[in-house]
PDB file of C-alpha atoms in Angstrom:
ATOM      1  CA  MET A  47     -61.078  57.828 -55.829  1.00  0.00           C
ATOM      2  CA  ALA A  48     -58.671  55.135 -54.692  1.00  0.00           C
ATOM      3  CA  GLN A  49     -56.639  55.992 -51.626  1.00  0.00           C
ATOM      4  CA  GLU A  50     -53.143  54.679 -51.125  1.00  0.00           C
ATOM      5  CA  ARG A  51     -50.653  54.722 -48.277  1.00  0.00           C
ATOM      6  CA  LEU A  52     -48.095  57.453 -48.828  1.00  0.00           C
ATOM      7  CA  GLN A  53     -45.034  55.198 -48.424  1.00  0.00           C
ATOM      8  CA  LYS A  54     -46.449  52.666 -50.889  1.00  0.00           C
ATOM      9  CA  TYR A  55     -47.101  55.398 -53.462  1.00  0.00           C
ATOM     10  CA  LEU A  56     -43.569  56.803 -53.049  1.00  0.00           C
ATOM     11  CA  ALA A  57     -42.073  53.315 -53.496  1.00  0.00           C
ATOM     12  CA  ASN A  58     -44.181  52.754 -56.620  1.00  0.00           C
ATOM     13  CA  CYS A  59     -42.792  56.010 -57.997  1.00  0.00           C
ATOM     14  CA  GLY A  60     -39.288  54.578 -57.653  1.00  0.00           C
ATOM     15  CA  ILE A  61     -38.166  56.938 -54.871  1.00  0.00           C
ATOM     16  CA  ALA A  62     -36.755  54.091 -52.753  1.00  0.00           C
ATOM     17  CA  SER A  63     -37.834  50.844 -51.097  1.00  0.00           C
ATOM     18  CA  ARG A  64     -40.988  51.100 -48.996  1.00  0.00           C
ATOM     19  CA  ARG A  65     -38.996  50.907 -45.758  1.00  0.00           C
ATOM     20  CA  LYS A  66     -36.674  53.703 -46.894  1.00  0.00           C
ATOM     21  CA  CYS A  67     -39.682  55.811 -47.918  1.00  0.00           C
ATOM     22  CA  GLU A  68     -41.040  55.407 -44.391  1.00  0.00           C
ATOM     23  CA  GLU A  69     -37.753  56.865 -43.116  1.00  0.00           C
ATOM     24  CA  TYR A  70     -38.059  59.802 -45.529  1.00  0.00           C
ATOM     25  CA  ILE A  71     -41.576  60.506 -44.203  1.00  0.00           C
ATOM     26  CA  THR A  72     -40.513  60.461 -40.536  1.00  0.00           C
ATOM     27  CA  GLN A  73     -37.511  62.663 -41.423  1.00  0.00           C
ATOM     28  CA  GLY A  74     -39.888  65.301 -42.834  1.00  0.00           C
ATOM     29  CA  LYS A  75     -38.673  65.019 -46.433  1.00  0.00           C
ATOM     30  CA  ILE A  76     -42.164  64.540 -47.935  1.00  0.00           C
ATOM     31  CA  LYS A  77     -44.831  67.174 -48.565  1.00  0.00           C
ATOM     32  CA  VAL A  78     -48.486  66.505 -49.374  1.00  0.00           C
ATOM     33  CA  ASN A  79     -50.265  69.514 -50.885  1.00  0.00           C
ATOM     34  CA  GLY A  80     -47.552  71.835 -49.599  1.00  0.00           C
ATOM     35  CA  LYS A  81     -47.489  70.518 -46.026  1.00  0.00           C
ATOM     36  CA  ILE A  82     -44.707  68.403 -44.505  1.00  0.00           C
ATOM     37  CA  VAL A  83     -46.010  64.999 -43.429  1.00  0.00           C
ATOM     38  CA  THR A  84     -44.240  62.955 -40.739  1.00  0.00           C
ATOM     39  CA  GLU A  85     -46.916  60.371 -39.870  1.00  0.00           C
ATOM     40  CA  LEU A  86     -46.742  56.892 -41.428  1.00  0.00           C
ATOM     41  CA  GLY A  87     -50.496  56.284 -41.500  1.00  0.00           C
ATOM     42  CA  VAL A  88     -51.253  59.012 -44.059  1.00  0.00           C
ATOM     43  CA  LYS A  89     -53.259  58.024 -47.125  1.00  0.00           C
ATOM     44  CA  ILE A  90     -53.312  60.011 -50.345  1.00  0.00           C
ATOM     45  CA  GLU A  91     -55.279  60.171 -53.587  1.00  0.00           C
ATOM     46  CA  PRO A  92     -52.609  60.097 -56.320  1.00  0.00           C
ATOM     47  CA  GLU A  93     -54.866  61.666 -58.982  1.00  0.00           C
ATOM     48  CA  LYS A  94     -55.773  64.608 -56.748  1.00  0.00           C
ATOM     49  CA  ASP A  95     -52.942  65.231 -54.257  1.00  0.00           C
ATOM     50  CA  GLU A  96     -49.595  66.843 -55.009  1.00  0.00           C
ATOM     51  CA  ILE A  97     -46.723  64.860 -53.469  1.00  0.00           C
ATOM     52  CA  LYS A  98     -43.220  66.296 -53.219  1.00  0.00           C
ATOM     53  CA  PHE A  99     -39.962  64.648 -52.203  1.00  0.00           C
ATOM     54  CA  GLU A 100     -37.189  67.121 -51.387  1.00  0.00           C
ATOM     55  CA  ASN A 101     -39.332  69.809 -53.064  1.00  0.00           C
ATOM     56  CA  LYS A 102     -39.681  67.917 -56.367  1.00  0.00           C
ATOM     57  CA  VAL A 103     -43.088  66.672 -57.547  1.00  0.00           C
ATOM     58  CA  VAL A 104     -43.354  62.880 -57.446  1.00  0.00           C
ATOM     59  CA  LYS A 105     -45.157  61.092 -60.268  1.00  0.00           C
ATOM     60  CA  GLU A 106     -45.769  57.387 -60.752  1.00  0.00           C
ATOM     61  CA  ASN A 107     -43.656  55.661 -63.385  1.00  0.00           C
ATOM     62  CA  PRO A 108     -45.887  54.276 -66.122  1.00  0.00           C
ATOM     63  CA  LYS A 109     -43.073  52.033 -67.361  1.00  0.00           C
ATOM     64  CA  LYS A 110     -41.785  49.448 -64.916  1.00  0.00           C
ATOM     65  CA  VAL A 111     -38.194  48.379 -65.440  1.00  0.00           C
ATOM     66  CA  TYR A 112     -36.301  45.424 -63.995  1.00  0.00           C
ATOM     67  CA  ILE A 113     -32.522  45.249 -64.390  1.00  0.00           C
ATOM     68  CA  LEU A 114     -29.872  42.667 -63.519  1.00  0.00           C
ATOM     69  CA  LEU A 115     -26.381  44.018 -62.833  1.00  0.00           C
ATOM     70  CA  ASN A 116     -23.184  42.056 -62.292  1.00  0.00           C
ATOM     71  CA  LYS A 117     -21.770  44.396 -59.651  1.00  0.00           C
ATOM     72  CA  PRO A 118     -18.014  44.824 -59.478  1.00  0.00           C
ATOM     73  CA  ILE A 119     -16.146  45.321 -56.191  1.00  0.00           C
ATOM     74  CA  GLY A 120     -15.776  48.971 -55.143  1.00  0.00           C
ATOM     75  CA  TYR A 121     -19.337  50.164 -55.764  1.00  0.00           C
ATOM     76  CA  VAL A 122     -21.844  50.816 -52.981  1.00  0.00           C
ATOM     77  CA  THR A 123     -25.444  49.666 -53.245  1.00  0.00           C
ATOM     78  CA  THR A 124     -27.188  52.973 -52.585  1.00  0.00           C
ATOM     79  CA  VAL A 125     -28.870  55.648 -54.668  1.00  0.00           C
ATOM     80  CA  ASP A 126     -26.871  58.451 -53.116  1.00  0.00           C
ATOM     81  CA  ASP A 127     -23.728  57.949 -51.036  1.00  0.00           C
ATOM     82  CA  GLN A 128     -22.934  60.450 -48.282  1.00  0.00           C
ATOM     83  CA  PHE A 129     -19.194  59.785 -48.682  1.00  0.00           C
ATOM     84  CA  LYS A 130     -19.349  60.430 -52.465  1.00  0.00           C
ATOM     85  CA  ARG A 131     -18.216  56.878 -53.280  1.00  0.00           C
ATOM     86  CA  ASP A 132     -19.113  55.259 -56.614  1.00  0.00           C
ATOM     87  CA  THR A 133     -22.616  53.769 -56.506  1.00  0.00           C
ATOM     88  CA  VAL A 134     -24.257  51.071 -58.623  1.00  0.00           C
ATOM     89  CA  LEU A 135     -26.261  53.826 -60.333  1.00  0.00           C
ATOM     90  CA  ASP A 136     -23.010  55.082 -61.866  1.00  0.00           C
ATOM     91  CA  LEU A 137     -23.001  51.791 -63.810  1.00  0.00           C
ATOM     92  CA  VAL A 138     -26.672  51.601 -64.839  1.00  0.00           C
ATOM     93  CA  LYS A 139     -27.838  54.528 -66.941  1.00  0.00           C
ATOM     94  CA  VAL A 140     -31.561  54.553 -67.711  1.00  0.00           C
ATOM     95  CA  LYS A 141     -34.038  57.436 -67.854  1.00  0.00           C
ATOM     96  CA  GLU A 142     -36.301  55.855 -65.216  1.00  0.00           C
ATOM     97  CA  ARG A 143     -35.584  56.502 -61.538  1.00  0.00           C
ATOM     98  CA  ILE A 144     -34.478  53.072 -60.265  1.00  0.00           C
ATOM     99  CA  VAL A 145     -33.257  51.791 -56.915  1.00  0.00           C
ATOM    100  CA  PRO A 146     -31.230  48.726 -55.888  1.00  0.00           C
ATOM    101  CA  VAL A 147     -33.322  45.795 -54.678  1.00  0.00           C
ATOM    102  CA  GLY A 148     -31.630  44.652 -51.480  1.00  0.00           C
ATOM    103  CA  ARG A 149     -27.899  45.202 -51.127  1.00  0.00           C
ATOM    104  CA  LEU A 150     -24.404  43.868 -51.642  1.00  0.00           C
ATOM    105  CA  ASP A 151     -21.558  45.314 -49.621  1.00  0.00           C
ATOM    106  CA  MET A 152     -18.819  47.323 -51.321  1.00  0.00           C
ATOM    107  CA  TYR A 153     -16.382  44.390 -51.350  1.00  0.00           C
ATOM    108  CA  THR A 154     -18.844  41.810 -52.714  1.00  0.00           C
ATOM    109  CA  SER A 155     -19.401  41.376 -56.449  1.00  0.00           C
ATOM    110  CA  GLY A 156     -22.230  39.738 -58.341  1.00  0.00           C
ATOM    111  CA  ALA A 157     -25.951  39.649 -59.008  1.00  0.00           C
ATOM    112  CA  LEU A 158     -27.969  42.719 -58.057  1.00  0.00           C
ATOM    113  CA  ILE A 159     -31.462  43.633 -59.244  1.00  0.00           C
ATOM    114  CA  LEU A 160     -32.529  47.264 -59.748  1.00  0.00           C
ATOM    115  CA  SER A 161     -36.099  48.387 -60.409  1.00  0.00           C
ATOM    116  CA  ASN A 162     -38.665  51.171 -60.111  1.00  0.00           C
ATOM    117  CA  ASP A 163     -41.537  48.807 -59.227  1.00  0.00           C
ATOM    118  CA  GLY A 164     -42.237  49.462 -55.547  1.00  0.00           C
ATOM    119  CA  GLU A 165     -44.439  46.408 -55.016  1.00  0.00           C
ATOM    120  CA  PHE A 166     -41.846  44.122 -56.589  1.00  0.00           C
ATOM    121  CA  ILE A 167     -39.040  45.672 -54.482  1.00  0.00           C
ATOM    122  CA  TYR A 168     -41.087  45.306 -51.309  1.00  0.00           C
ATOM    123  CA  LYS A 169     -41.853  41.650 -52.017  1.00  0.00           C
ATOM    124  CA  ILE A 170     -38.350  40.648 -53.056  1.00  0.00           C
ATOM    125  CA  THR A 171     -36.700  42.243 -50.020  1.00  0.00           C
ATOM    126  CA  HIS A 172     -39.242  40.943 -47.491  1.00  0.00           C
ATOM    127  CA  PRO A 173     -37.774  38.063 -45.427  1.00  0.00           C
ATOM    128  CA  LYS A 174     -41.009  36.015 -45.574  1.00  0.00           C
ATOM    129  CA  HIS A 175     -40.591  35.389 -49.318  1.00  0.00           C
ATOM    130  CA  GLU A 176     -37.336  33.485 -48.775  1.00  0.00           C
ATOM    131  CA  ILE A 177     -35.789  33.910 -52.220  1.00  0.00           C
ATOM    132  CA  GLU A 178     -32.609  31.850 -52.463  1.00  0.00           C
ATOM    133  CA  LYS A 179     -29.343  33.672 -53.064  1.00  0.00           C
ATOM    134  CA  THR A 180     -26.233  31.731 -54.061  1.00  0.00           C
ATOM    135  CA  TYR A 181     -22.700  32.892 -53.304  1.00  0.00           C
ATOM    136  CA  THR A 182     -19.247  31.683 -54.295  1.00  0.00           C
ATOM    137  CA  VAL A 183     -16.901  32.359 -51.401  1.00  0.00           C
ATOM    138  CA  THR A 184     -13.130  31.897 -51.235  1.00  0.00           C
ATOM    139  CA  VAL A 185     -11.754  31.444 -47.715  1.00  0.00           C
ATOM    140  CA  LYS A 186      -8.336  31.017 -46.163  1.00  0.00           C
ATOM    141  CA  GLY A 187      -7.335  27.454 -45.296  1.00  0.00           C
ATOM    142  CA  ILE A 188      -8.693  24.025 -46.135  1.00  0.00           C
ATOM    143  CA  VAL A 189     -12.316  23.727 -45.030  1.00  0.00           C
ATOM    144  CA  GLN A 190     -13.215  20.510 -43.213  1.00  0.00           C
ATOM    145  CA  LYS A 191     -16.414  18.479 -43.610  1.00  0.00           C
ATOM    146  CA  SER A 192     -17.362  19.273 -40.005  1.00  0.00           C
ATOM    147  CA  GLU A 193     -17.280  23.006 -40.852  1.00  0.00           C
ATOM    148  CA  VAL A 194     -19.484  22.476 -43.898  1.00  0.00           C
ATOM    149  CA  GLU A 195     -21.944  20.543 -41.696  1.00  0.00           C
ATOM    150  CA  ALA A 196     -21.982  23.400 -39.175  1.00  0.00           C
ATOM    151  CA  LEU A 197     -22.852  25.904 -41.916  1.00  0.00           C
ATOM    152  CA  ARG A 198     -25.553  23.577 -43.276  1.00  0.00           C
ATOM    153  CA  LYS A 199     -27.214  23.237 -39.880  1.00  0.00           C
ATOM    154  CA  GLY A 200     -26.941  26.922 -38.949  1.00  0.00           C
ATOM    155  CA  VAL A 201     -24.323  28.887 -37.029  1.00  0.00           C
ATOM    156  CA  LYS A 202     -24.664  31.500 -34.306  1.00  0.00           C
ATOM    157  CA  ILE A 203     -24.113  35.058 -35.498  1.00  0.00           C
ATOM    158  CA  GLU A 204     -24.466  37.762 -32.875  1.00  0.00           C
ATOM    159  CA  GLU A 205     -28.003  37.345 -31.497  1.00  0.00           C
ATOM    160  CA  TYR A 206     -29.397  34.756 -33.903  1.00  0.00           C
ATOM    161  CA  THR A 207     -28.715  31.361 -35.440  1.00  0.00           C
ATOM    162  CA  THR A 208     -28.791  31.177 -39.223  1.00  0.00           C
ATOM    163  CA  SER A 209     -31.352  29.008 -40.984  1.00  0.00           C
ATOM    164  CA  PRO A 210     -30.103  25.792 -42.592  1.00  0.00           C
ATOM    165  CA  ALA A 211     -28.061  26.609 -45.706  1.00  0.00           C
ATOM    166  CA  LYS A 212     -27.011  24.640 -48.782  1.00  0.00           C
ATOM    167  CA  VAL A 213     -23.218  24.383 -48.740  1.00  0.00           C
ATOM    168  CA  LYS A 214     -20.760  22.540 -50.934  1.00  0.00           C
ATOM    169  CA  ILE A 215     -17.002  22.645 -51.420  1.00  0.00           C
ATOM    170  CA  LEU A 216     -16.192  23.609 -55.018  1.00  0.00           C
ATOM    171  CA  LYS A 217     -12.420  23.468 -54.726  1.00  0.00           C
ATOM    172  CA  THR A 218      -9.530  23.210 -52.270  1.00  0.00           C
ATOM    173  CA  ASP A 219      -5.976  24.248 -53.045  1.00  0.00           C
ATOM    174  CA  THR A 220      -3.391  23.090 -50.508  1.00  0.00           C
ATOM    175  CA  GLU A 221      -0.611  24.982 -52.283  1.00  0.00           C
ATOM    176  CA  LYS A 222      -2.396  28.333 -52.014  1.00  0.00           C
ATOM    177  CA  ASP A 223      -4.047  27.256 -48.734  1.00  0.00           C
ATOM    178  CA  ILE A 224      -7.558  28.269 -49.837  1.00  0.00           C
ATOM    179  CA  SER A 225     -10.994  26.707 -50.222  1.00  0.00           C
ATOM    180  CA  ARG A 226     -13.840  27.752 -52.480  1.00  0.00           C
ATOM    181  CA  LEU A 227     -17.399  27.121 -51.297  1.00  0.00           C
ATOM    182  CA  GLU A 228     -20.851  27.574 -52.755  1.00  0.00           C
ATOM    183  CA  ILE A 229     -23.329  28.776 -50.126  1.00  0.00           C
ATOM    184  CA  THR A 230     -27.059  29.232 -50.766  1.00  0.00           C
ATOM    185  CA  ILE A 231     -29.138  31.126 -48.188  1.00  0.00           C
ATOM    186  CA  HIS A 232     -32.610  32.658 -48.149  1.00  0.00           C
ATOM    187  CA  GLU A 233     -32.331  35.083 -45.254  1.00  0.00           C
ATOM    188  CA  GLY A 234     -30.075  37.920 -46.349  1.00  0.00           C
ATOM    189  CA  LYS A 235     -29.111  39.504 -43.039  1.00  0.00           C
ATOM    190  CA  ASN A 236     -26.450  42.203 -43.313  1.00  0.00           C
ATOM    191  CA  ARG A 237     -23.087  40.679 -44.409  1.00  0.00           C
ATOM    192  CA  GLN A 238     -24.504  37.261 -43.543  1.00  0.00           C
ATOM    193  CA  VAL A 239     -22.196  35.020 -45.600  1.00  0.00           C
ATOM    194  CA  ARG A 240     -19.100  36.813 -44.297  1.00  0.00           C
ATOM    195  CA  LYS A 241     -20.346  36.402 -40.723  1.00  0.00           C
ATOM    196  CA  MET A 242     -21.164  32.722 -41.296  1.00  0.00           C
ATOM    197  CA  CYS A 243     -17.578  32.133 -42.405  1.00  0.00           C
ATOM    198  CA  GLU A 244     -16.289  34.073 -39.391  1.00  0.00           C
ATOM    199  CA  ALA A 245     -18.407  31.795 -37.191  1.00  0.00           C
ATOM    200  CA  ILE A 246     -16.366  28.785 -38.418  1.00  0.00           C
ATOM    201  CA  GLU A 247     -13.203  30.892 -38.040  1.00  0.00           C
ATOM    202  CA  ARG A 248     -12.515  31.248 -41.742  1.00  0.00           C
ATOM    203  CA  LYS A 249     -11.340  34.519 -43.257  1.00  0.00           C
ATOM    204  CA  VAL A 250     -13.183  35.511 -46.461  1.00  0.00           C
ATOM    205  CA  LEU A 251     -10.805  36.393 -49.291  1.00  0.00           C
ATOM    206  CA  ALA A 252     -13.412  36.891 -52.039  1.00  0.00           C
ATOM    207  CA  LEU A 253     -17.198  36.878 -52.173  1.00  0.00           C
ATOM    208  CA  HIS A 254     -19.417  36.827 -55.266  1.00  0.00           C
ATOM    209  CA  ARG A 255     -23.203  36.459 -55.499  1.00  0.00           C
ATOM    210  CA  SER A 256     -23.735  34.208 -58.490  1.00  0.00           C
ATOM    211  CA  LYS A 257     -27.524  33.829 -58.356  1.00  0.00           C
ATOM    212  CA  ILE A 258     -30.749  35.410 -57.092  1.00  0.00           C
ATOM    213  CA  GLY A 259     -33.499  32.814 -57.400  1.00  0.00           C
ATOM    214  CA  ASN A 260     -33.129  31.451 -60.954  1.00  0.00           C
ATOM    215  CA  LEU A 261     -31.224  34.501 -62.205  1.00  0.00           C
ATOM    216  CA  ASP A 262     -27.501  34.101 -62.675  1.00  0.00           C
ATOM    217  CA  VAL A 263     -24.774  36.424 -63.937  1.00  0.00           C
ATOM    218  CA  LYS A 264     -22.469  33.875 -65.534  1.00  0.00           C
ATOM    219  CA  ASN A 265     -23.045  35.364 -69.023  1.00  0.00           C
ATOM    220  CA  LEU A 266     -22.838  38.960 -67.825  1.00  0.00           C
ATOM    221  CA  GLU A 267     -19.444  40.649 -67.551  1.00  0.00           C
ATOM    222  CA  LEU A 268     -18.580  42.446 -64.318  1.00  0.00           C
ATOM    223  CA  GLY A 269     -19.929  45.996 -64.492  1.00  0.00           C
ATOM    224  CA  LYS A 270     -22.443  45.125 -67.234  1.00  0.00           C
ATOM    225  CA  TRP A 271     -26.238  44.992 -66.906  1.00  0.00           C
ATOM    226  CA  ARG A 272     -29.303  43.912 -68.859  1.00  0.00           C
ATOM    227  CA  PHE A 273     -33.079  44.187 -68.628  1.00  0.00           C
ATOM    228  CA  LEU A 274     -34.880  41.149 -67.226  1.00  0.00           C
ATOM    229  CA  THR A 275     -37.266  39.407 -69.604  1.00  0.00           C
ATOM    230  CA  GLU A 276     -40.993  39.287 -68.843  1.00  0.00           C
ATOM    231  CA  LYS A 277     -40.593  35.578 -68.153  1.00  0.00           C
ATOM    232  CA  GLU A 278     -37.797  36.185 -65.618  1.00  0.00           C
ATOM    233  CA  VAL A 279     -39.879  38.798 -63.787  1.00  0.00           C
ATOM    234  CA  ARG A 280     -42.861  36.422 -63.784  1.00  0.00           C
ATOM    235  CA  LEU A 281     -40.733  33.573 -62.387  1.00  0.00           C
ATOM    236  CA  LEU A 282     -39.373  35.807 -59.613  1.00  0.00           C
ATOM    237  CA  ASN A 283     -42.908  36.894 -58.733  1.00  0.00           C
ATOM    238  CA  GLN A 284     -44.017  33.247 -58.628  1.00  0.00           C
ATOM    239  CA  THR A 285     -41.109  32.408 -56.303  1.00  0.00           C
ATOM    240  CA  MET A 286     -42.439  35.022 -53.896  1.00  0.00           C
ATOM    241  CA  HIS A 287     -45.968  33.660 -53.493  1.00  0.00           C
TER     242      HIS A 287
END
């Protein structure tokens, strides 16, 4: 019988991303055949072993689903929020147990993928796959060419320098004293675009993720979602090789 790492199996069952499942294991939230497991190296035989998460039996999802949501501001990108705030799962109602793929902060709108395919989630969130994400960002003041160049080359944020980014000015409005930029990155550090703008001393007024890879949300109203087509899933998978 085929053996599988416990965290990989849990992710494939749509419990959470593989990294989050590793946390659940070390926190003692997983039982294998009635015993709490806290080691990450454990392998299981899905056909034979009984796996429980928070005392509920975990079974693999036969049907894999892939969803694109145009996230509005005010929703958090978690399955379960400790502060009882609205989560993206309040917007997407399907019978499968799905999790957000990556994250968008509460005050950022735009493209977010949700799925129950653990392998897909693991690949898409892994930094080595370098999937491009495009943001429209409105900042205070009139951005100068020298600032755009700085963002393109990479700016220092905390302990690291960002990789080269694609940056263009979409619009400047001297009357309102704002600039709108399009920034494309492939890293996805926490709140990266906001921090990049802070690094050039620009305050972010609005932030929207317009694209993940080839997927865009321009025909999807805020708060609405749709299933990805087989072709879209295939293209995303190809981007990751």
